[in-house]
Amino acid sequence: NAGVMQNPRHLVRRRGQEARLRCSPMKGHSHVYWYRQLPEEGLKFMVYLQKENIIDESGMPKERFSAEFPKEGPSILRIQQVVRGDSAAYFCASSPLGRMGGAAAKNIQYFGAGTRLSVL
Amino acid sequence: KQEVTQIPAALSVPEGENLVLNCSFTDSAIYNLQWFRQDPGKGLTSLLLIQSSQREQTSGRLNASLDKSSGRSTLYIAASQPGDSATYLCAVTKLGAQKLVFGQGTRLTINP
């Protein structure tokens, strides 16, 4: 069972370009979370999605950022018109459907290796 | 708003020593608390998870304790090894929410 897969691992963009970050959750997991780690800072929650639904986007910047988790395919975090301040490591995590006593009941999230975005 | 603080920000100790990392949180209404390890340029590895009803969890040389009423957790590492060098992150989940709220981490260096 492969872990959470994120790609690309490294992404370089010029100011004003678009960045698309992909996350394939672990097999059987239908909950996806995105976190951002700015240089020398801790991880900050961005958004929580289930298949075809955004559940909590309280950590998403109001402009330029969007996320989706379609019925088929990976979750996508999209950043439009990137600026230098968007340079960070973006981590995705997934967890399974809720069931009593299982990993979901404990809210165990499994993390990917991250995408490191550099904006020139 | 939940805030998580980790002290110290960095720690350097000789190999073989026992050590304690500290984590504090402002809102005691948590669902659980997790300790993670992060290696440079890598993702996060979950080390221990403590449910709000539990007092401690142990895994090998690691022991994590939780005092919910005082808003504190400690991660105890016994007989430290150079391979333990990493950043250790503490994170809490609030009751009724799914997101993790992280501390800024403690960067640990074990010197051979």
PDB file of C-alpha atoms in Angstrom:
ATOM      1  CA  ASN A   1       0.000   0.000   0.000  1.00  0.00           C
ATOM      2  CA  ALA A   2       1.766   3.101  -1.216  1.00  0.00           C
ATOM      3  CA  GLY A   3       1.826   6.088   1.073  1.00  0.00           C
ATOM      4  CA  VAL A   4       0.571   9.566   0.329  1.00  0.00           C
ATOM      5  CA  MET A   5       2.117  10.649  -2.966  1.00  0.00           C
ATOM      6  CA  GLN A   6       2.812  14.262  -3.767  1.00  0.00           C
ATOM      7  CA  ASN A   7       4.146  15.632  -6.988  1.00  0.00           C
ATOM      8  CA  PRO A   8       6.142  17.351  -8.036  1.00  0.00           C
ATOM      9  CA  ARG A   9       8.628  17.218  -5.178  1.00  0.00           C
ATOM     10  CA  HIS A  10      10.128  20.521  -6.242  1.00  0.00           C
ATOM     11  CA  LEU A  11       8.465  23.226  -8.284  1.00  0.00           C
ATOM     12  CA  VAL A  12       9.985  26.453  -9.515  1.00  0.00           C
ATOM     13  CA  ARG A  13       7.773  29.230 -10.790  1.00  0.00           C
ATOM     14  CA  ARG A  14       8.289  32.861 -11.767  1.00  0.00           C
ATOM     15  CA  ARG A  15       6.160  35.553 -10.234  1.00  0.00           C
ATOM     16  CA  GLY A  16       2.764  35.682 -11.877  1.00  0.00           C
ATOM     17  CA  GLN A  17       2.720  32.068 -13.024  1.00  0.00           C
ATOM     18  CA  GLU A  18       0.392  29.359 -11.790  1.00  0.00           C
ATOM     19  CA  ALA A  19       1.426  26.490  -9.532  1.00  0.00           C
ATOM     20  CA  ARG A  20      -0.427  23.181  -9.405  1.00  0.00           C
ATOM     21  CA  LEU A  21       0.392  20.777  -6.623  1.00  0.00           C
ATOM     22  CA  ARG A  22      -0.942  17.233  -6.661  1.00  0.00           C
ATOM     23  CA  CYS A  23      -1.698  14.809  -3.883  1.00  0.00           C
ATOM     24  CA  SER A  24      -2.773  11.189  -4.208  1.00  0.00           C
ATOM     25  CA  PRO A  25      -4.038   9.910  -0.857  1.00  0.00           C
ATOM     26  CA  MET A  26      -3.359   6.465   0.479  1.00  0.00           C
ATOM     27  CA  LYS A  27      -5.551   3.750  -0.976  1.00  0.00           C
ATOM     28  CA  GLY A  28      -8.926   3.731   0.720  1.00  0.00           C
ATOM     29  CA  HIS A  29      -8.544   7.222   2.158  1.00  0.00           C
ATOM     30  CA  SER A  30     -11.199   9.753   1.250  1.00  0.00           C
ATOM     31  CA  HIS A  31     -10.113  12.653   3.470  1.00  0.00           C
ATOM     32  CA  VAL A  32      -7.341  15.001   2.348  1.00  0.00           C
ATOM     33  CA  TYR A  33      -5.691  17.885   4.174  1.00  0.00           C
ATOM     34  CA  TRP A  34      -3.275  20.520   2.916  1.00  0.00           C
ATOM     35  CA  TYR A  35      -0.754  22.277   5.151  1.00  0.00           C
ATOM     36  CA  ARG A  36       1.838  24.926   4.373  1.00  0.00           C
ATOM     37  CA  GLN A  37       5.221  25.330   6.021  1.00  0.00           C
ATOM     38  CA  LEU A  38       6.821  28.713   5.476  1.00  0.00           C
ATOM     39  CA  PRO A  39      10.593  28.995   5.997  1.00  0.00           C
ATOM     40  CA  GLU A  40      11.505  28.783   9.690  1.00  0.00           C
ATOM     41  CA  GLU A  41       7.843  28.389  10.675  1.00  0.00           C
ATOM     42  CA  GLY A  42       5.593  25.548  11.747  1.00  0.00           C
ATOM     43  CA  LEU A  43       2.998  23.856   9.598  1.00  0.00           C
ATOM     44  CA  LYS A  44      -0.251  25.756   9.141  1.00  0.00           C
ATOM     45  CA  PHE A  45      -3.521  24.147   8.146  1.00  0.00           C
ATOM     46  CA  MET A  46      -4.941  25.321   4.837  1.00  0.00           C
ATOM     47  CA  VAL A  47      -7.876  23.169   3.779  1.00  0.00           C
ATOM     48  CA  TYR A  48      -9.671  19.899   4.460  1.00  0.00           C
ATOM     49  CA  LEU A  49     -11.495  18.086   1.678  1.00  0.00           C
ATOM     50  CA  GLN A  50     -13.487  14.957   1.153  1.00  0.00           C
ATOM     51  CA  LYS A  51     -14.312  13.607  -2.276  1.00  0.00           C
ATOM     52  CA  GLU A  52     -15.941  16.444  -4.248  1.00  0.00           C
ATOM     53  CA  ASN A  53     -16.449  18.562  -1.125  1.00  0.00           C
ATOM     54  CA  ILE A  54     -14.526  21.244   0.715  1.00  0.00           C
ATOM     55  CA  ILE A  55     -15.181  20.704   4.400  1.00  0.00           C
ATOM     56  CA  ASP A  56     -12.987  23.349   6.038  1.00  0.00           C
ATOM     57  CA  GLU A  57     -11.068  26.034   4.178  1.00  0.00           C
ATOM     58  CA  SER A  58     -10.501  28.319   7.131  1.00  0.00           C
ATOM     59  CA  GLY A  59      -6.735  28.364   6.559  1.00  0.00           C
ATOM     60  CA  MET A  60      -6.802  29.193   2.860  1.00  0.00           C
ATOM     61  CA  PRO A  61      -5.812  32.684   1.741  1.00  0.00           C
ATOM     62  CA  LYS A  62      -8.877  34.411   0.336  1.00  0.00           C
ATOM     63  CA  GLU A  63      -7.356  35.133  -3.043  1.00  0.00           C
ATOM     64  CA  ARG A  64      -5.342  33.153  -5.594  1.00  0.00           C
ATOM     65  CA  PHE A  65      -5.560  29.826  -3.742  1.00  0.00           C
ATOM     66  CA  SER A  66      -8.008  27.040  -4.492  1.00  0.00           C
ATOM     67  CA  ALA A  67      -8.248  23.319  -3.803  1.00  0.00           C
ATOM     68  CA  GLU A  68     -10.233  20.434  -5.174  1.00  0.00           C
ATOM     69  CA  PHE A  69     -10.569  16.721  -4.627  1.00  0.00           C
ATOM     70  CA  PRO A  70     -12.516  15.273  -7.552  1.00  0.00           C
ATOM     71  CA  LYS A  71     -14.334  11.970  -7.592  1.00  0.00           C
ATOM     72  CA  GLU A  72     -11.546  10.530  -9.709  1.00  0.00           C
ATOM     73  CA  GLY A  73      -7.903  11.523  -9.544  1.00  0.00           C
ATOM     74  CA  PRO A  74      -5.679  13.347  -7.093  1.00  0.00           C
ATOM     75  CA  SER A  75      -6.390  16.370  -4.967  1.00  0.00           C
ATOM     76  CA  ILE A  76      -5.064  19.589  -6.502  1.00  0.00           C
ATOM     77  CA  LEU A  77      -3.883  22.707  -4.709  1.00  0.00           C
ATOM     78  CA  ARG A  78      -3.778  25.551  -7.190  1.00  0.00           C
ATOM     79  CA  ILE A  79      -2.019  28.861  -6.666  1.00  0.00           C
ATOM     80  CA  GLN A  80      -2.631  31.518  -9.268  1.00  0.00           C
ATOM     81  CA  GLN A  81      -0.312  34.454  -9.958  1.00  0.00           C
ATOM     82  CA  VAL A  82       2.304  33.264  -7.487  1.00  0.00           C
ATOM     83  CA  VAL A  83       4.333  35.762  -5.466  1.00  0.00           C
ATOM     84  CA  ARG A  84       7.632  35.295  -3.640  1.00  0.00           C
ATOM     85  CA  GLY A  85       5.783  34.951  -0.333  1.00  0.00           C
ATOM     86  CA  ASP A  86       4.179  31.743  -1.623  1.00  0.00           C
ATOM     87  CA  SER A  87       7.571  30.018  -1.500  1.00  0.00           C
ATOM     88  CA  ALA A  88       7.126  27.251   1.039  1.00  0.00           C
ATOM     89  CA  ALA A  89       6.780  23.524   1.521  1.00  0.00           C
ATOM     90  CA  TYR A  90       3.240  22.307   0.939  1.00  0.00           C
ATOM     91  CA  PHE A  91       2.270  19.073   2.634  1.00  0.00           C
ATOM     92  CA  CYS A  92      -0.693  16.854   1.992  1.00  0.00           C
ATOM     93  CA  ALA A  93      -2.094  14.350   4.462  1.00  0.00           C
ATOM     94  CA  SER A  94      -4.848  11.784   4.175  1.00  0.00           C
ATOM     95  CA  SER A  95      -6.998   9.771   6.532  1.00  0.00           C
ATOM     96  CA  PRO A  96      -9.535   6.996   6.021  1.00  0.00           C
ATOM     97  CA  LEU A  97     -13.316   7.013   6.333  1.00  0.00           C
ATOM     98  CA  GLY A  98     -14.560   7.256   9.880  1.00  0.00           C
ATOM     99  CA  ARG A  99     -15.233   4.046  11.762  1.00  0.00           C
ATOM    100  CA  MET A 100     -15.322   3.262  15.430  1.00  0.00           C
ATOM    101  CA  GLY A 101     -11.908   2.480  16.846  1.00  0.00           C
ATOM    102  CA  GLY A 102     -10.125   2.935  13.555  1.00  0.00           C
ATOM    103  CA  ALA A 103      -7.485   5.370  12.421  1.00  0.00           C
ATOM    104  CA  ALA A 104     -10.154   7.837  11.346  1.00  0.00           C
ATOM    105  CA  ALA A 105     -11.753   7.817  14.776  1.00  0.00           C
ATOM    106  CA  LYS A 106      -8.409   8.869  16.187  1.00  0.00           C
ATOM    107  CA  ASN A 107      -7.886  11.352  13.348  1.00  0.00           C
ATOM    108  CA  ILE A 108      -4.580   9.813  12.356  1.00  0.00           C
ATOM    109  CA  GLN A 109      -3.299  11.688   9.333  1.00  0.00           C
ATOM    110  CA  TYR A 110      -0.613  10.247   7.079  1.00  0.00           C
ATOM    111  CA  PHE A 111       1.659  12.794   5.461  1.00  0.00           C
ATOM    112  CA  GLY A 112       3.289  12.948   2.070  1.00  0.00           C
ATOM    113  CA  ALA A 113       6.867  14.098   1.506  1.00  0.00           C
ATOM    114  CA  GLY A 114       5.734  17.549   0.433  1.00  0.00           C
ATOM    115  CA  THR A 115       6.152  19.832  -2.561  1.00  0.00           C
ATOM    116  CA  ARG A 116       8.714  22.569  -2.207  1.00  0.00           C
ATOM    117  CA  LEU A 117       7.626  25.604  -4.175  1.00  0.00           C
ATOM    118  CA  SER A 118      10.179  28.258  -5.054  1.00  0.00           C
ATOM    119  CA  VAL A 119       8.998  31.488  -6.626  1.00  0.00           C
ATOM    120  CA  LEU A 120      11.670  33.447  -8.465  1.00  0.00           C
TER     121      LEU A 120
ATOM    122  CA  LYS B   1      -7.951  30.242  19.014  1.00  0.00           C
ATOM    123  CA  GLN B   2      -5.707  27.300  19.761  1.00  0.00           C
ATOM    124  CA  GLU B   3      -1.996  28.077  20.004  1.00  0.00           C
ATOM    125  CA  VAL B   4       0.717  25.478  20.410  1.00  0.00           C
ATOM    126  CA  THR B   5       4.159  26.354  21.724  1.00  0.00           C
ATOM    127  CA  GLN B   6       7.252  24.185  21.820  1.00  0.00           C
ATOM    128  CA  ILE B   7      10.235  24.812  24.036  1.00  0.00           C
ATOM    129  CA  PRO B   8      13.123  24.822  23.414  1.00  0.00           C
ATOM    130  CA  ALA B   9      13.326  25.806  19.761  1.00  0.00           C
ATOM    131  CA  ALA B  10      16.616  23.955  19.460  1.00  0.00           C
ATOM    132  CA  LEU B  11      18.454  21.459  21.602  1.00  0.00           C
ATOM    133  CA  SER B  12      21.877  19.869  21.276  1.00  0.00           C
ATOM    134  CA  VAL B  13      22.953  17.027  23.553  1.00  0.00           C
ATOM    135  CA  PRO B  14      25.630  14.340  23.587  1.00  0.00           C
ATOM    136  CA  GLU B  15      24.746  10.841  22.513  1.00  0.00           C
ATOM    137  CA  GLY B  16      23.365   8.608  25.235  1.00  0.00           C
ATOM    138  CA  GLU B  17      21.599  11.291  27.237  1.00  0.00           C
ATOM    139  CA  ASN B  18      17.940  11.183  28.143  1.00  0.00           C
ATOM    140  CA  LEU B  19      16.038  14.302  27.135  1.00  0.00           C
ATOM    141  CA  VAL B  20      12.630  15.948  27.336  1.00  0.00           C
ATOM    142  CA  LEU B  21      10.877  18.080  24.751  1.00  0.00           C
ATOM    143  CA  ASN B  22       8.010  20.287  25.834  1.00  0.00           C
ATOM    144  CA  CYS B  23       4.744  21.256  24.196  1.00  0.00           C
ATOM    145  CA  SER B  24       2.030  23.515  25.569  1.00  0.00           C
ATOM    146  CA  PHE B  25      -1.401  24.418  24.182  1.00  0.00           C
ATOM    147  CA  THR B  26      -3.804  27.157  25.162  1.00  0.00           C
ATOM    148  CA  ASP B  27      -7.181  25.438  24.712  1.00  0.00           C
ATOM    149  CA  SER B  28      -7.625  22.275  26.755  1.00  0.00           C
ATOM    150  CA  ALA B  29     -10.624  21.129  24.682  1.00  0.00           C
ATOM    151  CA  ILE B  30      -8.523  18.856  22.526  1.00  0.00           C
ATOM    152  CA  TYR B  31      -9.435  15.550  20.906  1.00  0.00           C
ATOM    153  CA  ASN B  32      -5.892  14.234  20.749  1.00  0.00           C
ATOM    154  CA  LEU B  33      -2.245  15.249  20.628  1.00  0.00           C
ATOM    155  CA  GLN B  34       0.412  13.881  18.303  1.00  0.00           C
ATOM    156  CA  TRP B  35       4.163  14.021  18.183  1.00  0.00           C
ATOM    157  CA  PHE B  36       5.802  13.949  14.758  1.00  0.00           C
ATOM    158  CA  ARG B  37       9.340  13.761  13.513  1.00  0.00           C
ATOM    159  CA  GLN B  38      10.490  15.736  10.469  1.00  0.00           C
ATOM    160  CA  ASP B  39      13.835  15.140   8.791  1.00  0.00           C
ATOM    161  CA  PRO B  40      15.338  17.908   6.604  1.00  0.00           C
ATOM    162  CA  GLY B  41      13.624  18.059   3.239  1.00  0.00           C
ATOM    163  CA  LYS B  42      11.294  15.231   4.144  1.00  0.00           C
ATOM    164  CA  GLY B  43       7.704  14.737   5.231  1.00  0.00           C
ATOM    165  CA  LEU B  44       6.345  14.054   8.679  1.00  0.00           C
ATOM    166  CA  THR B  45       6.447  10.744  10.487  1.00  0.00           C
ATOM    167  CA  SER B  46       3.946  10.192  13.271  1.00  0.00           C
ATOM    168  CA  LEU B  47       5.668   9.004  16.446  1.00  0.00           C
ATOM    169  CA  LEU B  48       2.978   8.884  19.092  1.00  0.00           C
ATOM    170  CA  LEU B  49      -0.682   9.814  19.397  1.00  0.00           C
ATOM    171  CA  ILE B  50      -2.354  10.398  22.751  1.00  0.00           C
ATOM    172  CA  GLN B  51      -6.124  10.535  22.974  1.00  0.00           C
ATOM    173  CA  SER B  52      -7.534  13.198  25.314  1.00  0.00           C
ATOM    174  CA  SER B  53      -8.628  10.491  27.750  1.00  0.00           C
ATOM    175  CA  GLN B  54      -5.112   9.053  27.996  1.00  0.00           C
ATOM    176  CA  ARG B  55      -2.180  10.169  30.127  1.00  0.00           C
ATOM    177  CA  GLU B  56       0.724   8.719  28.181  1.00  0.00           C
ATOM    178  CA  GLN B  57       1.853   6.570  25.287  1.00  0.00           C
ATOM    179  CA  THR B  58       5.092   4.664  24.810  1.00  0.00           C
ATOM    180  CA  SER B  59       6.907   3.403  21.749  1.00  0.00           C
ATOM    181  CA  GLY B  60      10.382   1.965  22.177  1.00  0.00           C
ATOM    182  CA  ARG B  61      12.643   4.659  23.611  1.00  0.00           C
ATOM    183  CA  LEU B  62       9.926   7.299  23.304  1.00  0.00           C
ATOM    184  CA  ASN B  63       7.365   8.205  25.929  1.00  0.00           C
ATOM    185  CA  ALA B  64       4.813  10.978  25.538  1.00  0.00           C
ATOM    186  CA  SER B  65       2.702  12.289  28.373  1.00  0.00           C
ATOM    187  CA  LEU B  66      -0.367  14.484  28.333  1.00  0.00           C
ATOM    188  CA  ASP B  67      -1.752  16.751  31.054  1.00  0.00           C
ATOM    189  CA  LYS B  68      -4.825  18.192  29.425  1.00  0.00           C
ATOM    190  CA  SER B  69      -5.878  20.341  32.359  1.00  0.00           C
ATOM    191  CA  SER B  70      -2.599  22.227  32.395  1.00  0.00           C
ATOM    192  CA  GLY B  71      -2.279  22.231  28.604  1.00  0.00           C
ATOM    193  CA  ARG B  72       1.042  20.419  28.480  1.00  0.00           C
ATOM    194  CA  SER B  73       2.679  17.449  26.872  1.00  0.00           C
ATOM    195  CA  THR B  74       6.214  16.135  27.057  1.00  0.00           C
ATOM    196  CA  LEU B  75       8.145  13.812  24.780  1.00  0.00           C
ATOM    197  CA  TYR B  76      10.799  11.853  26.611  1.00  0.00           C
ATOM    198  CA  ILE B  77      13.587  10.261  24.576  1.00  0.00           C
ATOM    199  CA  ALA B  78      15.746   7.732  26.383  1.00  0.00           C
ATOM    200  CA  ALA B  79      19.337   6.911  25.527  1.00  0.00           C
ATOM    201  CA  SER B  80      19.501   9.328  22.609  1.00  0.00           C
ATOM    202  CA  GLN B  81      21.274   8.359  19.380  1.00  0.00           C
ATOM    203  CA  PRO B  82      22.639  10.427  16.476  1.00  0.00           C
ATOM    204  CA  GLY B  83      19.817   9.014  14.346  1.00  0.00           C
ATOM    205  CA  ASP B  84      17.341  10.813  16.595  1.00  0.00           C
ATOM    206  CA  SER B  85      18.543  14.136  15.183  1.00  0.00           C
ATOM    207  CA  ALA B  86      15.516  15.782  13.545  1.00  0.00           C
ATOM    208  CA  THR B  87      12.841  18.378  14.166  1.00  0.00           C
ATOM    209  CA  TYR B  88      10.106  17.208  16.520  1.00  0.00           C
ATOM    210  CA  LEU B  89       6.660  18.662  16.080  1.00  0.00           C
ATOM    211  CA  CYS B  90       3.728  18.605  18.450  1.00  0.00           C
ATOM    212  CA  ALA B  91       0.181  18.973  17.074  1.00  0.00           C
ATOM    213  CA  VAL B  92      -3.294  18.979  18.593  1.00  0.00           C
ATOM    214  CA  THR B  93      -6.741  18.347  17.195  1.00  0.00           C
ATOM    215  CA  LYS B  94      -9.669  20.224  18.623  1.00  0.00           C
ATOM    216  CA  LEU B  95     -12.896  18.518  19.594  1.00  0.00           C
ATOM    217  CA  GLY B  96     -15.221  18.547  16.615  1.00  0.00           C
ATOM    218  CA  ALA B  97     -12.525  19.528  14.130  1.00  0.00           C
ATOM    219  CA  GLN B  98     -10.190  17.560  11.894  1.00  0.00           C
ATOM    220  CA  LYS B  99      -7.325  19.952  11.337  1.00  0.00           C
ATOM    221  CA  LEU B 100      -4.049  19.674  13.179  1.00  0.00           C
ATOM    222  CA  VAL B 101      -2.657  22.752  14.934  1.00  0.00           C
ATOM    223  CA  PHE B 102       1.121  22.515  15.049  1.00  0.00           C
ATOM    224  CA  GLY B 103       3.805  23.988  17.232  1.00  0.00           C
ATOM    225  CA  GLN B 104       6.887  25.419  15.566  1.00  0.00           C
ATOM    226  CA  GLY B 105       8.982  22.429  16.527  1.00  0.00           C
ATOM    227  CA  THR B 106      12.148  21.656  18.422  1.00  0.00           C
ATOM    228  CA  ARG B 107      15.254  21.068  16.332  1.00  0.00           C
ATOM    229  CA  LEU B 108      17.167  18.280  18.072  1.00  0.00           C
ATOM    230  CA  THR B 109      20.830  17.474  17.444  1.00  0.00           C
ATOM    231  CA  ILE B 110      22.459  14.452  19.038  1.00  0.00           C
ATOM    232  CA  ASN B 111      26.238  14.703  18.980  1.00  0.00           C
ATOM    233  CA  PRO B 112      28.255  11.474  18.664  1.00  0.00           C
TER     234      PRO B 112
END
